[in-house]
GROMACS .gro file of C-alpha atoms in nm:
model
  393
    1MET     CA    1   0.570   2.184   1.124
    2ALA     CA    2   0.804   2.017   1.373
    3VAL     CA    3   0.504   1.952   1.600
    4HIS     CA    4   0.323   1.776   1.318
    5TRP     CA    5   0.617   1.543   1.251
    6ALA     CA    6   0.653   1.482   1.624
    7LEU     CA    7   0.289   1.372   1.642
    8VAL     CA    8   0.326   1.143   1.340
    9CYS     CA    9   0.645   0.987   1.482
   10HIS     CA   10   0.478   0.945   1.820
   11GLY     CA   11   0.185   0.759   1.662
   12LEU     CA   12   0.408   0.532   1.455
   13LEU     CA   13   0.633   0.457   1.752
   14THR     CA   14   0.335   0.376   1.974
   15LEU     CA   15   0.186   0.146   1.710
   16THR     CA   16   0.519  -0.031   1.656
   17VAL     CA   17   0.573  -0.091   2.028
   18VAL     CA   18   0.215  -0.217   2.080
   19VAL     CA   19   0.231  -0.454   1.780
   20ALA     CA   20   0.576  -0.579   1.886
   21PHE     CA   21   0.465  -0.640   2.243
   22LEU     CA   22   0.144  -0.825   2.154
   23CYS     CA   23   0.229  -0.993   1.823
   24GLY     CA   24   0.608  -1.024   1.824
   25GLN     CA   25   0.592  -1.401   1.880
   26TRP     CA   26   0.378  -1.467   1.574
   27PRO     CA   27   0.553  -1.679   1.307
   28ILE     CA   28   0.508  -1.405   1.046
   29PHE     CA   29   0.737  -1.174   1.249
   30GLN     CA   30   1.014  -1.427   1.315
   31GLY     CA   31   1.355  -1.285   1.217
   32THR     CA   32   1.219  -0.931   1.181
   33PRO     CA   33   1.279  -0.616   1.391
   34ILE     CA   34   0.930  -0.666   1.542
   35SER     CA   35   1.046  -0.997   1.693
   36SER     CA   36   1.364  -0.835   1.827
   37ILE     CA   37   1.168  -0.549   1.984
   38HIS     CA   38   0.932  -0.803   2.143
   39ARG     CA   39   1.224  -0.992   2.301
   40PHE     CA   40   1.374  -0.667   2.427
   41ILE     CA   41   1.046  -0.544   2.581
   42THR     CA   42   0.945  -0.875   2.742
   43PHE     CA   43   1.286  -1.002   2.855
   44GLY     CA   44   1.594  -0.806   2.750
   45ALA     CA   45   1.511  -0.466   2.899
   46TYR     CA   46   1.435  -0.611   3.242
   47GLN     CA   47   1.754  -0.822   3.243
   48TYR     CA   48   1.968  -0.520   3.145
   49PHE     CA   49   1.801  -0.312   3.417
   50LEU     CA   50   1.862  -0.588   3.673
   51LYS     CA   51   2.231  -0.605   3.577
   52PHE     CA   52   2.257  -0.226   3.593
   53MET     CA   53   2.107  -0.216   3.944
   54GLY     CA   54   2.344  -0.494   4.053
   55ALA     CA   55   2.648  -0.312   3.913
   56VAL     CA   56   2.555   0.023   4.072
   57PHE     CA   57   2.397  -0.079   4.404
   58GLY     CA   58   2.522  -0.435   4.447
   59ASP     CA   59   2.314  -0.716   4.594
   60LYS     CA   60   2.086  -0.473   4.778
   61GLY     CA   61   1.974  -0.315   4.450
   62THR     CA   62   1.918  -0.654   4.286
   63ASN     CA   63   1.723  -0.786   4.586
   64LEU     CA   64   1.508  -0.472   4.591
   65ILE     CA   65   1.411  -0.516   4.225
   66LEU     CA   66   1.342  -0.888   4.277
   67SER     CA   67   1.120  -0.811   4.577
   68VAL     CA   68   0.927  -0.554   4.372
   69GLU     CA   69   0.892  -0.812   4.091
   70TYR     CA   70   0.764  -1.069   4.342
   71TYR     CA   71   0.507  -0.825   4.478
   72CYS     CA   72   0.389  -0.708   4.134
   73CYS     CA   73   0.394  -1.042   3.949
   74ASP     CA   74   0.362  -1.323   4.203
   75ARG     CA   75   0.128  -1.185   4.469
   76PRO     CA   76  -0.218  -1.024   4.455
   77ASN     CA   77  -0.176  -0.647   4.432
   78PRO     CA   78  -0.381  -0.347   4.311
   79VAL     CA   79  -0.107  -0.184   4.101
   80LEU     CA   80  -0.266  -0.250   3.759
   81GLN     CA   81  -0.612  -0.174   3.896
   82ILE     CA   82  -0.490   0.171   4.004
   83ILE     CA   83  -0.325   0.219   3.663
   84TYR     CA   84  -0.653   0.127   3.487
   85LEU     CA   85  -0.852   0.376   3.696
   86ALA     CA   86  -0.586   0.642   3.634
   87ILE     CA   87  -0.593   0.582   3.256
   88ILE     CA   88  -0.972   0.591   3.221
   89GLY     CA   89  -1.003   0.886   3.460
   90ALA     CA   90  -0.728   1.089   3.292
   91THR     CA   91  -0.860   1.010   2.943
   92TYR     CA   92  -1.213   1.119   3.032
   93TYR     CA   93  -1.082   1.435   3.202
   94ILE     CA   94  -0.873   1.534   2.898
   95ILE     CA   95  -1.166   1.470   2.663
   96ALA     CA   96  -1.397   1.678   2.882
   97LYS     CA   97  -1.138   1.957   2.907
   98THR     CA   98  -1.056   1.973   2.535
   99SER     CA   99  -1.378   1.871   2.358
  100PHE     CA  100  -1.683   1.937   2.578
  101SER     CA  101  -1.668   2.307   2.495
  102TYR     CA  102  -1.759   2.211   2.135
  103ILE     CA  103  -2.060   2.000   2.244
  104PRO     CA  104  -2.331   2.061   2.134
  105GLY     CA  105  -2.187   2.116   1.791
  106TYR     CA  106  -2.268   2.079   1.424
  107TYR     CA  107  -2.293   1.695   1.437
  108LEU     CA  108  -2.326   1.617   1.810
  109SER     CA  109  -2.605   1.715   2.049
  110GLY     CA  110  -2.555   1.811   2.412
  111VAL     CA  111  -2.676   1.471   2.534
  112HIS     CA  112  -2.331   1.326   2.462
  113ARG     CA  113  -2.194   1.514   2.762
  114TYR     CA  114  -2.405   1.283   2.980
  115THR     CA  115  -2.401   0.961   2.774
  116SER     CA  116  -2.020   0.967   2.777
  117LEU     CA  117  -2.016   0.987   3.156
  118LEU     CA  118  -2.275   0.708   3.177
  119ALA     CA  119  -2.070   0.490   2.941
  120VAL     CA  120  -1.755   0.538   3.151
  121GLY     CA  121  -1.954   0.462   3.467
  122ILE     CA  122  -2.081   0.134   3.320
  123GLY     CA  123  -1.725   0.044   3.219
  124ILE     CA  124  -1.599   0.100   3.574
  125LEU     CA  125  -1.893  -0.101   3.712
  126LEU     CA  126  -1.801  -0.398   3.490
  127PHE     CA  127  -1.440  -0.358   3.601
  128LEU     CA  128  -1.543  -0.374   3.967
  129LEU     CA  129  -1.771  -0.673   3.903
  130THR     CA  130  -1.490  -0.866   3.735
  131SER     CA  131  -1.233  -0.764   3.994
  132PHE     CA  132  -1.424  -0.843   4.311
  133SER     CA  133  -1.656  -1.128   4.209
  134ASP     CA  134  -1.580  -1.487   4.303
  135PRO     CA  135  -1.421  -1.656   3.998
  136GLY     CA  136  -1.540  -1.998   4.115
  137THR     CA  137  -1.322  -2.089   4.412
  138VAL     CA  138  -1.317  -2.462   4.479
  139LYS     CA  139  -1.384  -2.532   4.847
  140ALA     CA  140  -1.465  -2.834   5.057
  141GLU     CA  141  -1.834  -2.729   5.053
  142ASN     CA  142  -1.867  -2.720   4.674
  143VAL     CA  143  -1.598  -2.954   4.541
  144SER     CA  144  -1.846  -3.240   4.495
  145GLN     CA  145  -2.072  -3.017   4.282
  146TYR     CA  146  -1.782  -2.915   4.057
  147LEU     CA  147  -1.671  -3.277   4.028
  148SER     CA  148  -2.016  -3.373   3.901
  149ALA     CA  149  -2.046  -3.068   3.675
  150TYR     CA  150  -1.713  -3.121   3.495
  151PRO     CA  151  -1.624  -3.486   3.424
  152TYR     CA  152  -1.264  -3.587   3.356
  153ASP     CA  153  -1.174  -3.639   2.991
  154ASN     CA  154  -0.872  -3.857   3.086
  155ILE     CA  155  -0.663  -3.671   2.829
  156ILE     CA  156  -0.564  -3.334   2.969
  157TYR     CA  157  -0.760  -3.384   3.292
  158THR     CA  158  -0.731  -3.689   3.514
  159GLU     CA  159  -0.850  -3.758   3.866
  160LYS     CA  160  -0.603  -3.614   4.115
  161GLU     CA  161  -0.574  -3.412   4.434
  162CYS     CA  162  -0.450  -3.054   4.460
  163SER     CA  163  -0.119  -3.075   4.645
  164THR     CA  164  -0.176  -2.729   4.800
  165CYS     CA  165  -0.547  -2.725   4.883
  166LYS     CA  166  -0.556  -3.098   4.970
  167LEU     CA  167  -0.890  -3.129   4.791
  168PRO     CA  168  -0.996  -3.340   4.491
  169LYS     CA  169  -0.912  -3.138   4.181
  170PRO     CA  170  -1.217  -3.104   3.952
  171ALA     CA  171  -1.163  -3.120   3.578
  172ARG     CA  172  -1.099  -2.779   3.417
  173SER     CA  173  -0.981  -2.633   3.747
  174LYS     CA  174  -0.633  -2.503   3.828
  175HIS     CA  175  -0.456  -2.390   4.140
  176CYS     CA  176  -0.358  -2.025   4.097
  177SER     CA  177  -0.020  -1.968   4.258
  178ILE     CA  178  -0.087  -1.593   4.283
  179CYS     CA  179  -0.428  -1.613   4.452
  180ASN     CA  180  -0.339  -1.941   4.629
  181ARG     CA  181  -0.668  -2.112   4.552
  182CYS     CA  182  -0.817  -2.360   4.310
  183VAL     CA  183  -1.050  -2.202   4.055
  184ALA     CA  184  -1.317  -2.392   3.862
  185ARG     CA  185  -1.305  -2.367   3.481
  186PHE     CA  186  -0.987  -2.162   3.521
  187ASP     CA  187  -0.902  -1.938   3.226
  188HIS     CA  188  -0.617  -1.715   3.347
  189HIS     CA  189  -0.513  -1.480   3.623
  190CYS     CA  190  -0.572  -1.122   3.511
  191GLY     CA  191  -0.339  -0.866   3.664
  192TRP     CA  192  -0.560  -0.577   3.551
  193MET     CA  193  -0.844  -0.723   3.759
  194ASN     CA  194  -0.620  -0.854   4.039
  195ASN     CA  195  -0.839  -1.161   4.016
  196CYS     CA  196  -0.863  -1.496   3.843
  197ILE     CA  197  -1.098  -1.536   3.547
  198GLY     CA  198  -1.294  -1.853   3.601
  199GLU     CA  199  -1.631  -2.022   3.590
  200ARG     CA  200  -1.832  -1.755   3.769
  201ASN     CA  201  -1.685  -1.429   3.631
  202THR     CA  202  -1.595  -1.509   3.268
  203ARG     CA  203  -1.924  -1.343   3.167
  204TYR     CA  204  -1.825  -1.019   3.343
  205PHE     CA  205  -1.478  -1.029   3.187
  206LEU     CA  206  -1.622  -1.069   2.836
  207ALA     CA  207  -1.870  -0.788   2.901
  208PHE     CA  208  -1.580  -0.570   3.025
  209LEU     CA  209  -1.378  -0.630   2.706
  210LEU     CA  210  -1.675  -0.574   2.475
  211TRP     CA  211  -1.796  -0.262   2.655
  212HIS     CA  212  -1.451  -0.101   2.664
  213PHE     CA  213  -1.407  -0.175   2.293
  214LEU     CA  214  -1.737   0.002   2.224
  215LEU     CA  215  -1.641   0.281   2.466
  216CYS     CA  216  -1.314   0.348   2.282
  217MET     CA  217  -1.491   0.337   1.945
  218TYR     CA  218  -1.755   0.577   2.078
  219GLY     CA  219  -1.485   0.817   2.199
  220THR     CA  220  -1.295   0.799   1.871
  221ILE     CA  221  -1.604   0.862   1.657
  222ALA     CA  222  -1.737   1.136   1.888
  223ILE     CA  223  -1.409   1.330   1.876
  224GLY     CA  224  -1.399   1.278   1.499
  225LEU     CA  225  -1.746   1.429   1.472
  226VAL     CA  226  -1.640   1.719   1.695
  227LEU     CA  227  -1.350   1.795   1.461
  228ALA     CA  228  -1.571   1.753   1.154
  229GLY     CA  229  -1.818   1.993   1.312
  230ARG     CA  230  -1.545   2.251   1.375
  231LEU     CA  231  -1.438   2.212   1.012
  232LYS     CA  232  -1.793   2.288   0.904
  233GLU     CA  233  -1.862   2.569   1.151
  234LEU     CA  234  -1.539   2.754   1.072
  235ARG     CA  235  -1.594   2.705   0.697
  236VAL     CA  236  -1.237   2.585   0.652
  237VAL     CA  237  -1.303   2.430   0.310
  238TYR     CA  238  -1.465   2.748   0.185
  239ILE     CA  239  -1.173   2.964   0.306
  240LEU     CA  240  -0.914   2.733   0.151
  241THR     CA  241  -1.086   2.723  -0.187
  242VAL     CA  242  -1.197   3.088  -0.211
  243TYR     CA  243  -0.922   3.283  -0.034
  244TYR     CA  244  -0.621   3.055  -0.084
  245GLY     CA  245  -0.709   2.921  -0.426
  246VAL     CA  246  -0.685   2.553  -0.330
  247ASP     CA  247  -0.854   2.323  -0.580
  248ASN     CA  248  -1.186   2.188  -0.450
  249SER     CA  249  -1.084   1.821  -0.459
  250PHE     CA  250  -1.000   1.568  -0.191
  251GLY     CA  251  -0.638   1.530  -0.299
  252SER     CA  252  -0.575   1.903  -0.285
  253LEU     CA  253  -0.772   1.983   0.030
  254ALA     CA  254  -0.666   1.685   0.246
  255PRO     CA  255  -0.306   1.795   0.323
  256HIS     CA  256  -0.418   2.148   0.418
  257ILE     CA  257  -0.704   2.020   0.638
  258VAL     CA  258  -0.478   1.767   0.813
  259GLN     CA  259  -0.221   2.040   0.874
  260TRP     CA  260  -0.491   2.268   1.016
  261LEU     CA  261  -0.628   1.993   1.243
  262LEU     CA  262  -0.283   1.899   1.374
  263GLY     CA  263  -0.203   2.261   1.443
  264SER     CA  264  -0.531   2.354   1.611
  265TYR     CA  265  -0.654   2.031   1.769
  266ASN     CA  266  -0.344   1.818   1.834
  267SER     CA  267  -0.473   1.699   2.175
  268GLN     CA  268  -0.792   1.563   2.019
  269ILE     CA  269  -0.594   1.395   1.739
  270LEU     CA  270  -0.368   1.222   1.994
  271LEU     CA  271  -0.671   1.106   2.190
  272MET     CA  272  -0.832   0.968   1.874
  273VAL     CA  273  -0.517   0.776   1.780
  274PHE     CA  274  -0.479   0.642   2.135
  275MET     CA  275  -0.840   0.524   2.162
  276ALA     CA  276  -0.837   0.377   1.810
  277ILE     CA  277  -0.528   0.167   1.892
  278VAL     CA  278  -0.675   0.056   2.226
  279SER     CA  279  -1.006  -0.033   2.059
  280LEU     CA  280  -0.823  -0.257   1.809
  281LEU     CA  281  -0.640  -0.432   2.092
  282LEU     CA  282  -0.962  -0.481   2.287
  283ALA     CA  283  -1.135  -0.612   1.974
  284GLY     CA  284  -0.858  -0.870   1.934
  285PHE     CA  285  -0.876  -0.978   2.300
  286PHE     CA  286  -1.255  -1.000   2.290
  287ALA     CA  287  -1.255  -1.200   1.966
  288TYR     CA  288  -1.001  -1.444   2.111
  289HIS     CA  289  -1.195  -1.501   2.435
  290ALA     CA  290  -1.531  -1.509   2.256
  291ASN     CA  291  -1.399  -1.783   2.028
  292LEU     CA  292  -1.282  -1.977   2.335
  293CYS     CA  293  -1.628  -1.947   2.491
  294LEU     CA  294  -1.805  -2.053   2.171
  295THR     CA  295  -1.598  -2.373   2.169
  296ASN     CA  296  -1.619  -2.412   2.550
  297THR     CA  297  -1.242  -2.389   2.592
  298THR     CA  298  -1.026  -2.182   2.823
  299THR     CA  299  -0.686  -2.020   2.780
  300ASN     CA  300  -0.543  -2.272   3.026
  301GLU     CA  301  -0.686  -2.561   2.823
  302THR     CA  302  -0.547  -2.415   2.501
  303PHE     CA  303  -0.195  -2.438   2.643
  304LYS     CA  304  -0.265  -2.785   2.782
  305TRP     CA  305  -0.383  -2.907   2.440
  306GLN     CA  306  -0.078  -2.754   2.271
  307ASP     CA  307   0.153  -2.940   2.510
  308TYR     CA  308  -0.043  -3.265   2.472
  309ILE     CA  309  -0.052  -3.251   2.090
  310SER     CA  310   0.319  -3.160   2.074
  311TRP     CA  311   0.404  -3.454   2.301
  312GLN     CA  312   0.185  -3.695   2.102
  313LYS     CA  313   0.344  -3.583   1.772
  314LYS     CA  314   0.693  -3.640   1.910
  315LEU     CA  315   0.587  -3.981   2.039
  316SER     CA  316   0.437  -4.078   1.701
  317GLU     CA  317   0.747  -3.960   1.516
  318ALA     CA  318   0.969  -4.158   1.755
  319ARG     CA  319   0.763  -4.473   1.694
  320ALA     CA  320   0.775  -4.419   1.317
  321SER     CA  321   1.151  -4.363   1.329
  322THR     CA  322   1.197  -4.683   1.529
  323ALA     CA  323   0.985  -4.877   1.279
  324ALA     CA  324   1.181  -4.729   0.985
  325LEU     CA  325   1.511  -4.817   1.150
  326LYS     CA  326   1.397  -5.174   1.212
  327ALA     CA  327   1.281  -5.206   0.850
  328SER     CA  328   1.615  -5.071   0.727
  329ILE     CA  329   1.813  -5.316   0.940
  330THR     CA  330   1.591  -5.602   0.823
  331GLY     CA  331   1.647  -5.499   0.461
  332MET     CA  332   2.024  -5.491   0.509
  333LYS     CA  333   2.021  -5.840   0.658
  334SER     CA  334   1.810  -5.993   0.380
  335GLU     CA  335   2.017  -6.174   0.119
  336GLY     CA  336   1.947  -6.257  -0.241
  337LYS     CA  337   1.687  -5.985  -0.272
  338PRO     CA  338   1.717  -5.779  -0.593
  339PRO     CA  339   1.803  -5.412  -0.527
  340GLU     CA  340   1.518  -5.164  -0.541
  341SER     CA  341   1.520  -4.931  -0.839
  342LYS     CA  342   1.626  -4.572  -0.771
  343CYS     CA  343   1.302  -4.441  -0.920
  344LYS     CA  344   1.087  -4.656  -0.690
  345SER     CA  345   1.303  -4.567  -0.392
  346PHE     CA  346   1.268  -4.197  -0.470
  347PHE     CA  347   0.887  -4.203  -0.476
  348ARG     CA  348   0.848  -4.440  -0.181
  349ARG     CA  349   0.656  -4.284   0.110
  350SER     CA  350   0.861  -4.216   0.420
  351PRO     CA  351   0.743  -4.395   0.737
  352LEU     CA  352   0.748  -4.056   0.912
  353GLU     CA  353   0.468  -3.940   0.680
  354ASP     CA  354   0.249  -4.225   0.803
  355THR     CA  355   0.233  -4.091   1.159
  356GLU     CA  356  -0.123  -4.046   1.276
  357ALA     CA  357  -0.255  -3.693   1.309
  358VAL     CA  358  -0.332  -3.601   1.669
  359VAL     CA  359  -0.696  -3.494   1.698
  360ARG     CA  360  -0.809  -3.245   1.962
  361ASN     CA  361  -1.113  -3.407   2.124
  362ASN     CA  362  -1.282  -3.146   2.341
  363VAL     CA  363  -1.552  -3.332   2.534
  364TYR     CA  364  -1.672  -3.008   2.694
  365ASP     CA  365  -1.783  -2.857   2.362
  366LYS     CA  366  -2.160  -2.919   2.369
  367GLY     CA  367  -2.257  -2.695   2.080
  368PHE     CA  368  -2.288  -2.324   2.007
  369PHE     CA  369  -2.593  -2.239   2.218
  370HIS     CA  370  -2.507  -2.465   2.511
  371ASN     CA  371  -2.158  -2.318   2.530
  372ILE     CA  372  -2.292  -1.961   2.539
  373TYR     CA  373  -2.550  -2.063   2.800
  374GLU     CA  374  -2.277  -2.212   3.020
  375VAL     CA  375  -2.082  -1.884   3.017
  376ILE     CA  376  -2.382  -1.659   3.085
  377PHE     CA  377  -2.533  -1.894   3.343
  378PRO     CA  378  -2.245  -2.081   3.512
  379VAL     CA  379  -2.326  -2.430   3.631
  380SER     CA  380  -2.261  -2.339   3.996
  381THR     CA  381  -2.533  -2.071   3.988
  382ARG     CA  382  -2.809  -2.285   3.840
  383ALA     CA  383  -3.104  -2.391   4.050
  384SER     CA  384  -3.050  -2.764   3.981
  385LEU     CA  385  -2.694  -2.755   4.114
  386LEU     CA  386  -2.791  -2.547   4.417
  387TRP     CA  387  -3.071  -2.791   4.488
  388THR     CA  388  -2.828  -3.082   4.471
  389LYS     CA  389  -2.594  -2.898   4.706
  390SER     CA  390  -2.864  -2.836   4.967
  391LYS     CA  391  -2.984  -3.195   4.937
  392SER     CA  392  -2.635  -3.338   4.989
  393GLY     CA  393  -2.579  -3.099   5.284
   0.00000   0.00000   0.00000
């Protein structure tokens, strides 16, 4: 029984940590333990560890941790790539070790031994494509093509030169400080891929997220069917109702079946919970990036628009406050004017409410189908652009 409670506590703890890490900054969690756990995971734990190393080992310990942080977070490195391969390899090995002996079974045919391997192979292929493909590096040879493909909107993108690459900076591009290169239609630098996600490999990144979501769902459902098959083959329901006198109803049978599954197949249950949680996370990531692609926006541009709108709102509020202050001073200076009634003053609209709403004008959003086409067939790979490049060369 202690094992069962340990498994339940493990699942709840894992879910809490994952939700806190990914969603702790959401407004709905402000002032809750989830927000506190998020701050501890993302900032507090590392700071406490850094102080501990400094207290025990002095400056050498602190400098060692900072050098490791620099290597892992500020320079290209394969650490997360190795972790990904270890996770997917270990997960597949454990599934094969614990569940393949029950395939074929009551609900699954033997073909799933091979389709599972094929599915994992396709996932690794998409991982390699995303990791090692060119994200759309801006070079002297192609900068003119990117400049013509992505016009400046003069809002979040203006004509300028990259101070590092010393090249004209096309709209929608960004210099990645980790990779030390300018990337066209820059979305973000992905540590798991050890590569930037940009104009040329966004399609592979989306395919990677979608396929791994489906892969985790496939694994969860397949293991569920294996367990359901064992339940049927061993006639557990029949034994419980006939020999143990358990009432043949869901409410009566469920606790006994769950107890039996946790006792006999705890490894499979843990794998199901793990893959179900990962599939939900992947679904969220895919939905977020798919929505960006459907509106022809990038993660980098989302942050740029947030900063621009925030700045414009503050500017509008400052102007409205100045106008209200001037009106108040003018009213105080005016003489012989009858005082305004309290009722009218109460319902009078504040000048701050008259500030203009800042509208997000995305000039790169060309419509649903065009946006999808641009992701699947990047502008730098199209025949028209290649023809223009060869002509100009």
